[in-house]
Tab-separated table of C-alpha atoms and ligand atoms in Angstrom:
chain	number	residue	atom	x	y	z
L	1	MET	CA	-74.943	-71.490	78.795
L	2	LYS	CA	-72.175	-72.240	76.076
L	3	LYS	CA	-71.172	-69.430	73.638
L	4	TYR	CA	-72.467	-71.656	70.660
L	5	LYS	CA	-75.269	-73.683	69.427
L	6	LYS	CA	-73.745	-75.928	66.786
L	7	GLY	CA	-69.828	-76.743	66.306
L	8	PHE	CA	-68.055	-78.152	63.742
L	9	THR	CA	-64.506	-79.752	63.232
L	10	VAL	CA	-62.845	-82.285	60.825
L	11	GLY	CA	-59.726	-84.528	60.723
L	12	THR	CA	-58.545	-87.892	59.921
L	13	PHE	CA	-58.507	-89.141	63.483
L	14	ASP	CA	-56.118	-92.179	62.719
L	15	LEU	CA	-54.530	-94.245	65.234
L	16	PHE	CA	-56.477	-91.994	67.781
L	17	HIS	CA	-54.017	-90.398	70.200
L	18	ILE	CA	-54.376	-87.411	73.193
L	19	GLY	CA	-54.293	-84.555	70.639
L	20	HIS	CA	-57.383	-85.648	68.872
L	21	LEU	CA	-59.217	-86.196	72.388
L	22	ASN	CA	-57.775	-82.959	73.945
L	23	LEU	CA	-59.405	-81.022	70.901
L	24	LEU	CA	-62.825	-82.325	71.102
L	25	ARG	CA	-63.037	-82.165	74.707
L	26	SER	CA	-62.018	-78.519	74.532
L	27	ALA	CA	-64.622	-77.891	71.058
L	28	LYS	CA	-67.322	-79.239	73.211
L	29	GLU	CA	-66.961	-76.613	75.865
L	30	TYR	CA	-67.717	-74.014	73.365
L	31	CYS	CA	-71.068	-75.662	71.868
L	32	ASP	CA	-74.071	-77.358	72.936
L	33	TYR	CA	-73.631	-79.697	69.754
L	34	LEU	CA	-70.552	-81.002	68.183
L	35	ILE	CA	-70.394	-82.281	64.740
L	36	VAL	CA	-67.368	-83.859	63.640
L	37	GLY	CA	-66.477	-84.526	59.913
L	38	VAL	CA	-63.937	-87.635	59.503
L	39	HIS	CA	-62.071	-87.931	56.371
L	40	SER	CA	-62.933	-91.072	54.341
L	41	ASP	CA	-59.927	-93.481	53.327
L	42	GLU	CA	-60.151	-92.193	49.567
L	43	TRP	CA	-60.058	-88.444	51.005
L	44	VAL	CA	-56.782	-89.228	52.695
L	45	LYS	CA	-55.511	-91.036	49.838
L	46	HIS	CA	-56.161	-88.501	47.768
L	47	CYS	CA	-54.730	-85.895	50.148
L	48	LYS	CA	-51.875	-87.192	51.839
L	49	ASN	CA	-51.020	-89.790	49.106
L	50	ARG	CA	-50.773	-92.547	51.840
L	51	PRO	CA	-53.302	-94.904	53.278
L	52	THR	CA	-54.413	-94.547	57.050
L	53	VAL	CA	-53.911	-97.142	59.402
L	54	ILE	CA	-57.129	-97.557	60.503
L	55	PRO	CA	-60.696	-97.729	58.182
L	56	TYR	CA	-63.029	-95.113	57.930
L	57	GLU	CA	-65.487	-97.392	59.856
L	58	ASP	CA	-63.144	-97.735	62.490
L	59	ARG	CA	-62.009	-94.537	62.925
L	60	ALA	CA	-65.569	-92.912	62.704
L	61	ASP	CA	-66.892	-95.387	65.272
L	62	ILE	CA	-63.927	-94.582	67.697
L	63	VAL	CA	-64.881	-90.732	67.241
L	64	ALA	CA	-68.513	-91.410	67.637
L	65	ALA	CA	-68.128	-93.040	70.909
L	66	ILE	CA	-66.257	-90.030	72.445
L	67	ARG	CA	-68.373	-88.379	74.938
L	68	TYR	CA	-67.990	-85.090	73.538
L	69	VAL	CA	-69.138	-85.913	70.069
L	70	ASP	CA	-72.872	-85.464	68.966
L	71	GLU	CA	-72.538	-86.616	65.907
L	72	VAL	CA	-69.893	-87.850	63.366
L	73	VAL	CA	-70.529	-87.424	59.412
L	74	LYS	CA	-67.993	-88.488	56.540
L	75	ASN	CA	-66.106	-85.973	54.970
L	76	GLU	CA	-64.714	-85.913	51.341
L	77	THR	CA	-64.044	-82.090	50.870
L	78	ARG	CA	-61.529	-79.691	51.759
L	79	SER	CA	-64.383	-76.673	51.720
L	80	LYS	CA	-65.792	-75.695	54.654
L	81	MET	CA	-68.476	-73.593	53.018
L	82	GLU	CA	-69.976	-77.060	51.496
L	83	ALA	CA	-69.512	-78.249	55.036
L	84	TRP	CA	-71.410	-75.396	56.508
L	85	GLU	CA	-74.358	-75.444	53.772
L	86	LYS	CA	-74.908	-79.114	54.874
L	87	TYR	CA	-74.681	-78.611	58.677
L	88	LYS	CA	-75.358	-74.723	59.330
L	89	PHE	CA	-72.688	-74.782	62.302
L	90	ASP	CA	-72.219	-71.251	64.224
L	91	VAL	CA	-68.501	-72.057	65.069
L	92	ALA	CA	-65.648	-73.937	63.210
L	93	PHE	CA	-62.704	-75.620	65.511
L	94	ILE	CA	-59.257	-76.460	64.086
L	95	GLY	CA	-56.067	-76.884	66.254
L	96	ASP	CA	-53.821	-73.571	66.548
L	97	ASP	CA	-51.186	-75.224	64.368
L	98	TRP	CA	-53.146	-73.977	61.780
L	99	LYS	CA	-53.676	-70.519	62.922
L	100	GLY	CA	-52.608	-67.846	60.375
L	101	THR	CA	-51.685	-69.906	57.404
L	102	GLU	CA	-53.067	-68.914	54.204
L	103	VAL	CA	-55.372	-71.730	53.797
L	104	TRP	CA	-57.443	-71.011	57.326
L	105	ASN	CA	-57.127	-67.102	56.848
L	106	LYS	CA	-59.098	-67.791	53.712
L	107	ILE	CA	-61.551	-70.295	55.228
L	108	GLU	CA	-62.097	-67.527	58.256
L	109	LYS	CA	-62.814	-65.127	55.877
L	110	GLU	CA	-65.415	-67.126	54.303
L	111	LEU	CA	-67.170	-68.531	57.332
L	112	ASN	CA	-67.179	-65.080	58.827
L	113	SER	CA	-69.114	-63.673	55.975
L	114	VAL	CA	-72.039	-66.143	56.953
L	115	GLY	CA	-72.016	-65.419	60.716
L	116	CYS	CA	-69.930	-68.185	61.554
L	117	ASP	CA	-66.980	-67.883	63.739
L	118	VAL	CA	-63.566	-69.907	63.945
L	119	VAL	CA	-61.991	-70.664	67.098
L	120	TYR	CA	-58.158	-72.068	67.468
L	121	ILE	CA	-57.859	-74.874	69.780
L	122	PRO	CA	-54.346	-75.273	71.322
L	123	TYR	CA	-52.433	-78.072	69.551
L	124	THR	CA	-51.004	-80.845	71.771
L	125	GLN	CA	-47.306	-80.564	71.385
L	126	GLY	CA	-45.324	-83.686	70.982
L	127	ILE	CA	-47.850	-86.224	69.688
L	128	SER	CA	-49.418	-86.738	66.037
L	129	THR	CA	-50.427	-89.483	63.948
L	130	THR	CA	-47.143	-88.973	61.779
L	131	GLU	CA	-44.999	-88.892	65.420
L	132	LEU	CA	-47.093	-92.246	66.236
L	133	ARG	CA	-46.236	-93.899	62.645
L	134	ILE	CA	-42.394	-92.910	63.084
L	135	ARG	CA	-42.424	-94.294	66.476
L	136	LEU	CA	-43.927	-97.757	65.471
L	137	LYS	CA	-41.693	-97.845	62.740
L	138	ASP	CA	-38.519	-97.163	64.617
L	139	SER	CA	-39.641	-99.963	67.223
L	140	GLN	CA	-40.183	-102.264	64.456
L	141	GLU	CA	-36.530	-101.829	62.978
L	142	LYS	CA	-35.165	-101.848	66.360
L	143	LYS	CA	-36.931	-105.292	66.718
L	144	GLU	CA	-35.642	-106.418	63.295
L	145	LYS	CA	-31.967	-105.522	64.167
L	146	LYS	CA	-31.851	-107.754	67.504
W	1	CTP	N1	-54.952	-82.040	66.638
W	1	CTP	C1	-54.022	-81.318	68.122
W	1	CTP	N2	-53.253	-81.701	68.430
W	1	CTP	C2	-52.309	-82.940	68.096
W	1	CTP	C3	-52.679	-83.296	66.991
W	1	CTP	C4	-54.153	-82.646	66.148
W	1	CTP	O1	-54.856	-80.308	68.234
W	1	CTP	N3	-51.217	-83.077	68.871
W	1	CTP	C5	-55.668	-81.444	65.959
W	1	CTP	C6	-55.441	-81.101	64.435
W	1	CTP	O2	-55.020	-79.740	64.754
W	1	CTP	C7	-56.976	-81.130	63.885
W	1	CTP	C8	-57.334	-82.335	64.444
W	1	CTP	O3	-56.368	-82.539	65.911
W	1	CTP	O4	-57.806	-79.996	64.311
W	1	CTP	C9	-57.427	-83.513	63.911
W	1	CTP	O5	-56.198	-84.007	63.184
W	1	CTP	P1	-55.824	-85.018	62.472
W	1	CTP	O6	-54.811	-84.596	61.067
W	1	CTP	O7	-56.736	-86.170	62.188
W	1	CTP	O8	-54.359	-85.484	63.458
W	1	CTP	P2	-52.737	-85.515	63.158
W	1	CTP	O9	-52.496	-85.926	64.740
W	1	CTP	O10	-52.614	-83.972	63.401
W	1	CTP	O11	-52.147	-86.326	61.914
W	1	CTP	P3	-51.488	-86.000	60.867
W	1	CTP	O12	-49.976	-86.404	61.907
W	1	CTP	O13	-51.228	-86.949	59.980
W	1	CTP	O14	-51.052	-84.476	60.148
């Protein structure tokens, strides 16, 4: 039997990569039902001040097709409590790159107060959407120099 019934995690999942897959696979090992919040295009633009490479509908479709994912929901909030009010999950997952940060210490306290745990999943080193964007830009620049 798994430790939790309903789990929740959230992210942009732009240029879907192995770090995203590892996160979702590990999260599903802890819970029977995994809900994934995918940031809307507007929300990413608002938070990161840059557009996503892949539009929301495609990012959501890709995440929904991952066998570890049971449900995809659109996310347009920083508040995990708002998400908890909607979905009533008993565990939230996040990469351990966030562990010990002021933001997640606060979120952890709030979620714990309603009986929800936070599990930090080992971050996959050496890959991220940002890293992929840099690699693509570099290879494009090299091509243009030739
Ligand atoms: N994540 C991970 N390992 C990576 C990259 C991401 O475990 N190498 C986790 C993050 O901690 C988060 C989830 O995957 O829990 C979604 O992250 P997201 O922000 O969508 O992806 P990044 O690749 O981190 O994007 P960016 O570079 O734009 O920050």
